[in-house]
mmCIF file of C-alpha atoms in Angstrom:
data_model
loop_
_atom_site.group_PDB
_atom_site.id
_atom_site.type_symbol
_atom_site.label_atom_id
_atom_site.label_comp_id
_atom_site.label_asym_id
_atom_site.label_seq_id
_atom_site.Cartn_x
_atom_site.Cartn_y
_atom_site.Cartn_z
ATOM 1 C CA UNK A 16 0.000 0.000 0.000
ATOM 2 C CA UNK A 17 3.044 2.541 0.809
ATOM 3 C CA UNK A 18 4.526 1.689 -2.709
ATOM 4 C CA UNK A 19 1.431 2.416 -4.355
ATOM 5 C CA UNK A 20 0.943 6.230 -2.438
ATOM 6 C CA UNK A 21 4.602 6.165 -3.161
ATOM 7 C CA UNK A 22 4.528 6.134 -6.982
ATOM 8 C CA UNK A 23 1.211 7.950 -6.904
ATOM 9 C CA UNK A 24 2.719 11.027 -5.219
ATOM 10 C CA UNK A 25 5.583 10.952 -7.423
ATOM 11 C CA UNK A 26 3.179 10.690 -10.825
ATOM 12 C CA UNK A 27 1.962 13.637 -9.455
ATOM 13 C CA UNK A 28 4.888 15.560 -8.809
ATOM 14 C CA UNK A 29 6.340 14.765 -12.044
ATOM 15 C CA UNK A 30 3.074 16.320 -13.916
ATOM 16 C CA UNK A 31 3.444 19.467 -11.810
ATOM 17 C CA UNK A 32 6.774 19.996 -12.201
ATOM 18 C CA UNK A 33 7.237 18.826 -16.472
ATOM 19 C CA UNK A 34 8.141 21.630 -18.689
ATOM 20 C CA UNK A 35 6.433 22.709 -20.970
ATOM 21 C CA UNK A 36 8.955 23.540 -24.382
ATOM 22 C CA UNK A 37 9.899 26.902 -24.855
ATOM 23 C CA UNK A 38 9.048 26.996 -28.828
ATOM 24 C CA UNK A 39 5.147 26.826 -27.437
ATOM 25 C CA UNK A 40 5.437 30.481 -25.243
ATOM 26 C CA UNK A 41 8.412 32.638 -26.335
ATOM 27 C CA UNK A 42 7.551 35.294 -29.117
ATOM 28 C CA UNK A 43 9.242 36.409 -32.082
ATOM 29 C CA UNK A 44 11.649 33.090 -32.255
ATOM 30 C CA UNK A 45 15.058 32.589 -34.567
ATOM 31 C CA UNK A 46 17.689 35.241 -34.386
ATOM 32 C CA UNK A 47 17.684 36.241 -38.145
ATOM 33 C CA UNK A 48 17.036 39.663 -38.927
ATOM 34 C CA UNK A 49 13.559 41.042 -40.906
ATOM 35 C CA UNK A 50 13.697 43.925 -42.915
ATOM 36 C CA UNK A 51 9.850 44.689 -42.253
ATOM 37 C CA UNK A 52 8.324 45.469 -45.661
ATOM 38 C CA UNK A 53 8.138 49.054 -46.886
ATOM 39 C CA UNK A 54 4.185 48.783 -47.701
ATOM 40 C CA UNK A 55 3.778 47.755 -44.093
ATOM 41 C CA UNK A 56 6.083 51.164 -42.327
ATOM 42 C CA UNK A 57 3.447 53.031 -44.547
ATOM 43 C CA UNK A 58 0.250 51.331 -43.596
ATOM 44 C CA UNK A 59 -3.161 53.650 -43.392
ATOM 45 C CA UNK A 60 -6.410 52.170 -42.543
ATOM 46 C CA UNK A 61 -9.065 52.283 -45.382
ATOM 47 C CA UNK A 62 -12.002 54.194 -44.818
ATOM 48 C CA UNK A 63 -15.340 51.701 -44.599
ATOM 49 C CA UNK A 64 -18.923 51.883 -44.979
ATOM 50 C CA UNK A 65 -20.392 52.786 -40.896
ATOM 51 C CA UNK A 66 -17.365 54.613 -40.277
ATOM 52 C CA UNK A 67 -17.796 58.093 -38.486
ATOM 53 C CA UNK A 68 -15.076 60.873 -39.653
ATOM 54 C CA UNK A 69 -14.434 64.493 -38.327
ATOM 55 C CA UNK A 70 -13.714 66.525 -41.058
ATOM 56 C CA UNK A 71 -12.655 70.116 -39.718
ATOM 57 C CA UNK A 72 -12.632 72.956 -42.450
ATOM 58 C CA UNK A 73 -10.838 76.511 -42.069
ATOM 59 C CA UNK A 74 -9.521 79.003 -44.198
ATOM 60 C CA UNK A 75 -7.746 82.386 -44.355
ATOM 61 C CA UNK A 76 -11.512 83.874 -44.619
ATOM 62 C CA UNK A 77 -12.796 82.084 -41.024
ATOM 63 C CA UNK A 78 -16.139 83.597 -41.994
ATOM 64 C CA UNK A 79 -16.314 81.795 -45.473
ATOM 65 C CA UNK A 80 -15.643 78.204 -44.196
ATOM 66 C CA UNK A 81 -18.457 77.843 -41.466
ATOM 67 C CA UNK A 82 -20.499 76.737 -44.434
ATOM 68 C CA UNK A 83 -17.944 74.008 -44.840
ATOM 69 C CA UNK A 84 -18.256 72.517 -41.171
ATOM 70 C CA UNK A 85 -20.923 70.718 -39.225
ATOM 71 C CA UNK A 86 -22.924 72.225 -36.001
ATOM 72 C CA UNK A 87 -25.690 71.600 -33.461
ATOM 73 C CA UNK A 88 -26.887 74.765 -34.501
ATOM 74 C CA UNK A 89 -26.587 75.125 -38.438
ATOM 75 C CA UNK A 90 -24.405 78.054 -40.173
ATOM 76 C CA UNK A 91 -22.610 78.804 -36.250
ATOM 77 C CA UNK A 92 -19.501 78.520 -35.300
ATOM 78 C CA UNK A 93 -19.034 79.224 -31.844
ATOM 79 C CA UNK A 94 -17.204 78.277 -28.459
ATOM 80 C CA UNK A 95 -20.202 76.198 -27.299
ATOM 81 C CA UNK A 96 -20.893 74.836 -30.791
ATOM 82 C CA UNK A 97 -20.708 71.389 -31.016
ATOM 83 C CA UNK A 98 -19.167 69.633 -34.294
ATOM 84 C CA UNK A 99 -21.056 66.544 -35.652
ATOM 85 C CA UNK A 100 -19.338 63.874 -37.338
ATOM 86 C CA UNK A 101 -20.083 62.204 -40.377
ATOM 87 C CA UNK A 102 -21.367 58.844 -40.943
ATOM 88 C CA UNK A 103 -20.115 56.833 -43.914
ATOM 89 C CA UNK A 104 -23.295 55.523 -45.261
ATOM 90 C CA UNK A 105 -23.806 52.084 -47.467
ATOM 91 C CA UNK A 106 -22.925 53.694 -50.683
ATOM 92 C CA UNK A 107 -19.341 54.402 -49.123
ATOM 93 C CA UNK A 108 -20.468 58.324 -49.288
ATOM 94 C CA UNK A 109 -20.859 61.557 -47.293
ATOM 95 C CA UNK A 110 -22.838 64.405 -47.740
ATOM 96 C CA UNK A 111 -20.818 67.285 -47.320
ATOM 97 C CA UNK A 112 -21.633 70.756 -47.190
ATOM 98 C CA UNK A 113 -22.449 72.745 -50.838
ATOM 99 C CA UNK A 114 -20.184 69.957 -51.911
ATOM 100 C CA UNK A 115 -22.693 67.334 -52.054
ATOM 101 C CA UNK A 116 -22.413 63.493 -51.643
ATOM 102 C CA UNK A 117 -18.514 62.536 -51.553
ATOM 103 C CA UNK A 118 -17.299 58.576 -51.644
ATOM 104 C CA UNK A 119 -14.656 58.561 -49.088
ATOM 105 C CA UNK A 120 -14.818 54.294 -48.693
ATOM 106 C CA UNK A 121 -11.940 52.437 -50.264
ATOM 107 C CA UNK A 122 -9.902 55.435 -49.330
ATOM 108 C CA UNK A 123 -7.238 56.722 -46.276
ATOM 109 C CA UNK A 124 -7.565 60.103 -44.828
ATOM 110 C CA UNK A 125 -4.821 61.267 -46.475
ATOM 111 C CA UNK A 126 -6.108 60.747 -49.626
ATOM 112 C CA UNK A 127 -9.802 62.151 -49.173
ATOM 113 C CA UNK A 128 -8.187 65.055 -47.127
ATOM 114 C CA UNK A 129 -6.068 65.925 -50.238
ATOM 115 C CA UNK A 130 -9.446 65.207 -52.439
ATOM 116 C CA UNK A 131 -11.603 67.739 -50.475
ATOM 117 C CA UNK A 132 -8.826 70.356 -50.438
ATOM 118 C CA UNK A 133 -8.674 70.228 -54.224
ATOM 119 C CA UNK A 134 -12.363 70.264 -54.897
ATOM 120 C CA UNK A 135 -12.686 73.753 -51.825
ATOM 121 C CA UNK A 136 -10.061 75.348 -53.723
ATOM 122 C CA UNK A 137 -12.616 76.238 -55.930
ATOM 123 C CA UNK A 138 -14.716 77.907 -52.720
ATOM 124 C CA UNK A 139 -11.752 79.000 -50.258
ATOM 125 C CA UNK A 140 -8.549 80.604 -50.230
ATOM 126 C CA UNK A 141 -6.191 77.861 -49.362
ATOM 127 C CA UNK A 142 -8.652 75.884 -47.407
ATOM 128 C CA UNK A 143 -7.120 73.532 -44.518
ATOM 129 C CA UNK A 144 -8.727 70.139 -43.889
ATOM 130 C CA UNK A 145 -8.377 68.013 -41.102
ATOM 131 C CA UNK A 146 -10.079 64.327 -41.623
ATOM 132 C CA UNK A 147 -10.145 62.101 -38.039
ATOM 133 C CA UNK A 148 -11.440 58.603 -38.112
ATOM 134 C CA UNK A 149 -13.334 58.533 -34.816
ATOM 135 C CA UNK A 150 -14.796 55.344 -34.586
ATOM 136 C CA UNK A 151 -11.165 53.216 -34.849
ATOM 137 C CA UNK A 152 -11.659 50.048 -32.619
ATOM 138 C CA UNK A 153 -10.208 46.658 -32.134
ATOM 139 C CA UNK A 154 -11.438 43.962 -29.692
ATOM 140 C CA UNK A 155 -9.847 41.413 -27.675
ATOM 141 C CA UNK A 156 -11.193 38.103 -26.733
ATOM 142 C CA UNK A 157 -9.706 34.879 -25.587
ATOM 143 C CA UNK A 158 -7.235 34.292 -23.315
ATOM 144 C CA UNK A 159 -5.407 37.590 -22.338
ATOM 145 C CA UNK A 160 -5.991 39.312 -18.558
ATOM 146 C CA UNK A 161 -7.895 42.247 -19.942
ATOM 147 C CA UNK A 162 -10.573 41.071 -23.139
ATOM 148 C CA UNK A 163 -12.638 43.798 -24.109
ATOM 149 C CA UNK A 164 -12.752 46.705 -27.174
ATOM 150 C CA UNK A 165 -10.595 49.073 -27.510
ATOM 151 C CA UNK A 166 -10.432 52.452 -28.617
ATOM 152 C CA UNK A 167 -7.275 53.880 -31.210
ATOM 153 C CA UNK A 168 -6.576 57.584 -31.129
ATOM 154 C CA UNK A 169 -4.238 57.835 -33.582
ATOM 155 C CA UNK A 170 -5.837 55.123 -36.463
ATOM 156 C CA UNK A 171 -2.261 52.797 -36.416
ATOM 157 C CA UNK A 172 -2.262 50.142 -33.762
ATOM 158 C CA UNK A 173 0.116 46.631 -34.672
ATOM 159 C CA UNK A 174 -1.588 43.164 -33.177
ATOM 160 C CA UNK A 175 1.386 43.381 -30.708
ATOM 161 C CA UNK A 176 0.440 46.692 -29.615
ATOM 162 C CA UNK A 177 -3.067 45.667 -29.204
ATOM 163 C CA UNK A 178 -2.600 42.565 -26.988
ATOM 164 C CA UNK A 179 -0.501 44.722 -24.747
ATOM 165 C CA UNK A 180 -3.816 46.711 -24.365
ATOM 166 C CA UNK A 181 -5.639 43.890 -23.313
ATOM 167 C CA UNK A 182 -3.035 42.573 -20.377
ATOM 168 C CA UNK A 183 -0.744 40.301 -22.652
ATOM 169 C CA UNK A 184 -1.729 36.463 -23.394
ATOM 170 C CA UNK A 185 -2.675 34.402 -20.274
ATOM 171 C CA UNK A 186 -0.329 31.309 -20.007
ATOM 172 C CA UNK A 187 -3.103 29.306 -21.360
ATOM 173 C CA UNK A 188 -3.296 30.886 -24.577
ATOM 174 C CA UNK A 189 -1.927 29.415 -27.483
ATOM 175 C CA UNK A 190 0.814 31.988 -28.769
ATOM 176 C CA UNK A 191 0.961 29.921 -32.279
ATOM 177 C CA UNK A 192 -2.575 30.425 -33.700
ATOM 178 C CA UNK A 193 -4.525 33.761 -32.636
ATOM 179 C CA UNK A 194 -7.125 34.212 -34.318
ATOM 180 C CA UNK A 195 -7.739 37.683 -36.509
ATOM 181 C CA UNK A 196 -11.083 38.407 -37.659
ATOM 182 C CA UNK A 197 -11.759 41.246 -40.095
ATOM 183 C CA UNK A 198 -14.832 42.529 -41.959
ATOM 184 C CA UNK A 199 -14.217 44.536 -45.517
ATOM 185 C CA UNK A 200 -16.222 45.318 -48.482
ATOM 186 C CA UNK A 201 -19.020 43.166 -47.096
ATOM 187 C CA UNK A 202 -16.475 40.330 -46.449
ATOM 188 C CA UNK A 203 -15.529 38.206 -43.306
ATOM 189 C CA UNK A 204 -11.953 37.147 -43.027
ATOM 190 C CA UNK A 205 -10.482 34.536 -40.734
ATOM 191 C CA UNK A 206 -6.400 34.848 -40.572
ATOM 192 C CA UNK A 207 -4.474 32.608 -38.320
ATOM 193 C CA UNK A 208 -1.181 34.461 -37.075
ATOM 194 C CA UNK A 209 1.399 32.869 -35.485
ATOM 195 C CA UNK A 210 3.415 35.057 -32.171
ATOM 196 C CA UNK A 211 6.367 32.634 -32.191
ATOM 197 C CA UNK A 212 7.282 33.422 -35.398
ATOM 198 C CA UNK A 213 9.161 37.010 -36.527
ATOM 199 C CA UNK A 214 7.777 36.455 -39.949
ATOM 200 C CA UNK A 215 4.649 38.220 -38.036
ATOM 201 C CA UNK A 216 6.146 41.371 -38.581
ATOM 202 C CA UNK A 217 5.977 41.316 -42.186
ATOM 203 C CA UNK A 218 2.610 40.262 -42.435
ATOM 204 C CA UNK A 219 0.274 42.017 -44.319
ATOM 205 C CA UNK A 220 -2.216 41.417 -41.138
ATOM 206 C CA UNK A 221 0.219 42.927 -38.549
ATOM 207 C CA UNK A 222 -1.368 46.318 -38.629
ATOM 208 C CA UNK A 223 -4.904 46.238 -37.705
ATOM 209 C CA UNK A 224 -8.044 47.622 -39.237
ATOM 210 C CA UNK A 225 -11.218 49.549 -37.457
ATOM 211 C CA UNK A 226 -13.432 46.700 -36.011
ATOM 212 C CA UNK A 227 -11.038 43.764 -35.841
ATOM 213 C CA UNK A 228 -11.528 41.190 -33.862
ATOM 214 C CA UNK A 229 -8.281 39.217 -31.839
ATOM 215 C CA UNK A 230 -9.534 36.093 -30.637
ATOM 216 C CA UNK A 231 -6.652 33.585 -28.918
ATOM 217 C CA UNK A 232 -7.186 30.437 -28.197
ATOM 218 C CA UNK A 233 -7.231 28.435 -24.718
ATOM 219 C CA UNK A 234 -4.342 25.746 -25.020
ATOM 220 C CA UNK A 235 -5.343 21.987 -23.978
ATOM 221 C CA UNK A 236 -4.263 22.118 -20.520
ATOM 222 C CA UNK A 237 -6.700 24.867 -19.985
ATOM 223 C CA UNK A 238 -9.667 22.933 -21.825
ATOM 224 C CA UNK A 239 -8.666 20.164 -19.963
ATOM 225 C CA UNK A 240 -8.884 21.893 -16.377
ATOM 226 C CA UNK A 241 -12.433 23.404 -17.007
ATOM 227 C CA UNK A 242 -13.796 19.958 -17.661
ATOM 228 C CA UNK A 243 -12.413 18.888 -14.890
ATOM 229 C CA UNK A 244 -13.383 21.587 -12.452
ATOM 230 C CA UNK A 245 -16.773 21.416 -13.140
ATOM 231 C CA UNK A 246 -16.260 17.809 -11.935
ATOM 232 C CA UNK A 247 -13.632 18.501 -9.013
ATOM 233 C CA UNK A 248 -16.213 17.454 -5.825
ATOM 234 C CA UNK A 249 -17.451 14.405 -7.956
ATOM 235 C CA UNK A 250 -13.663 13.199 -8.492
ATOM 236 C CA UNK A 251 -12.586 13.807 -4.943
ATOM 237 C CA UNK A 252 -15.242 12.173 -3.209
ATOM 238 C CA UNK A 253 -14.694 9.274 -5.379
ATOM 239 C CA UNK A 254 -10.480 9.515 -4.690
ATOM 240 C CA UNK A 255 -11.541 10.098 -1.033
ATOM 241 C CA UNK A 256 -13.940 6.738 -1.393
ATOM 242 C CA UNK A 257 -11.429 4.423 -2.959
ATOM 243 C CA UNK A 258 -8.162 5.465 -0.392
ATOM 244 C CA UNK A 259 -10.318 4.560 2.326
ATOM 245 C CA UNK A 260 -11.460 1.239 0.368
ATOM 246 C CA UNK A 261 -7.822 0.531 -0.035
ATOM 247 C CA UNK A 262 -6.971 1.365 3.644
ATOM 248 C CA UNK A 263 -9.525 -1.052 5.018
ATOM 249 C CA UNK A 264 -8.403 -3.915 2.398
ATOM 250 C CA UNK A 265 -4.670 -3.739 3.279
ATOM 251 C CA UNK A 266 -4.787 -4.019 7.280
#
């Protein structure tokens, strides 16, 4: 009876203390150098369809541009205005004012602030244009300490950066296949990205878009534990049953 509590207490010990390899938790892996892709340094996010933008208009005439901005109160411009924002609709279009209906979708800021600068030139003396995506979220999910959505001030946010947001991955997460989950054009897209690897960095995925999801994964010893913890009385009343079984057999 001693040699079997013996070699059951050292089973034990053994699971608790085996390591688990190194490949399966450390980021970035492999001490070659990347040269990180030139397309990727200059990433923008596209602007989509739901998508709410500031767009700020002044010129050397103040006067003149308050037609070219949104208020509460239409045609003021004052210290307690408030500016409205405006809403890409399902055409991929805005309706600015005098302008008319502009398609801003399938483009970056940059490009529909240069756009609208072009077309006021022919209303304002060097008009200024400011274009904010306000509505730039990701969320996290999974296994990290903090899940939850996020919100990007400054529309450029890496997959690294955002799991640093949520808390970092909890040891239970599988660093080898998180999960990235992005909606564009009407399309759902499920990438697989792998945090061991430094080829991450020159993925075409390593910047994120507005509304991207980051799910990671809960390893097998994690799966494992919850089906056994919604078990654990069941199990140790039946351990506790069979030791004393075995006690009263052996004396």
């Amino acid at each position: 009876m001693k040699t079997q509590i013996y070699s059951a207490f050292l089973l034990v010990m053994w699971l608790l203390t085996s390591c688990v390899s190194s490949k399966k938790m450390v980021y970035f892996q492999d001490n070659e150098t990347v040269q990180v892709n030139e397309a990727i340094l200059n990433f923008e996010p596209i602007i989509q369809s739901g998508d709410l933008l500031s767009i700020n208009v002044s010129a050397l005439e103040a006067e003149a541009a308050v037609t070219f901005n949104l208020y509460e109160t239409p045609g003021t411009r004052t210290n307690n205005a408030k500016p409205l924002n405006y809403l890409v609709d399902s055409e991929g279009e805005i309706n600015f004012p005098v302008v008319g209906p502009i398609k801003v979708a399938g483009f970056t800021t940059k490009q529909v602030t240069q756009n609208l600068t072009s077309t006021l030139g022919a209303y304002l003396v060097n008009p200024i244009v400011n274009i904010r995506l306000i509505n730039f979220k990701v969320t996290v999910m999974g296994e990290v300490k903090s899940p939850g959505t996020y919100t990007i001030p400054n529309e450029r946010i890496t997959i690294v950066e955002a799991l640093g947001l949520a808390g970092d991955l909890n040891i239970q997460g599988k660093r080898s296949t998180v999960l990235l989950i992005r909606e564009q054009e009407g399309k759902r897209a499920f990438i697989t990205m792998d945090l061991t690897n430094k080829k991450l960095f020159n993925s075409p995925y390593y910047y994120l878009a507005q509304n991207d999801v980051i799910y990671v994964e809960p390893n097998k010893t994690k799966i494992n534990s919850s089906a056994v913890g919604t078990n654990t009385s069941i199990i140790v009343s039946s351990v506790s049953l069979l030791i004393t079984l075995l006690a009263l057999l052996t004396r």
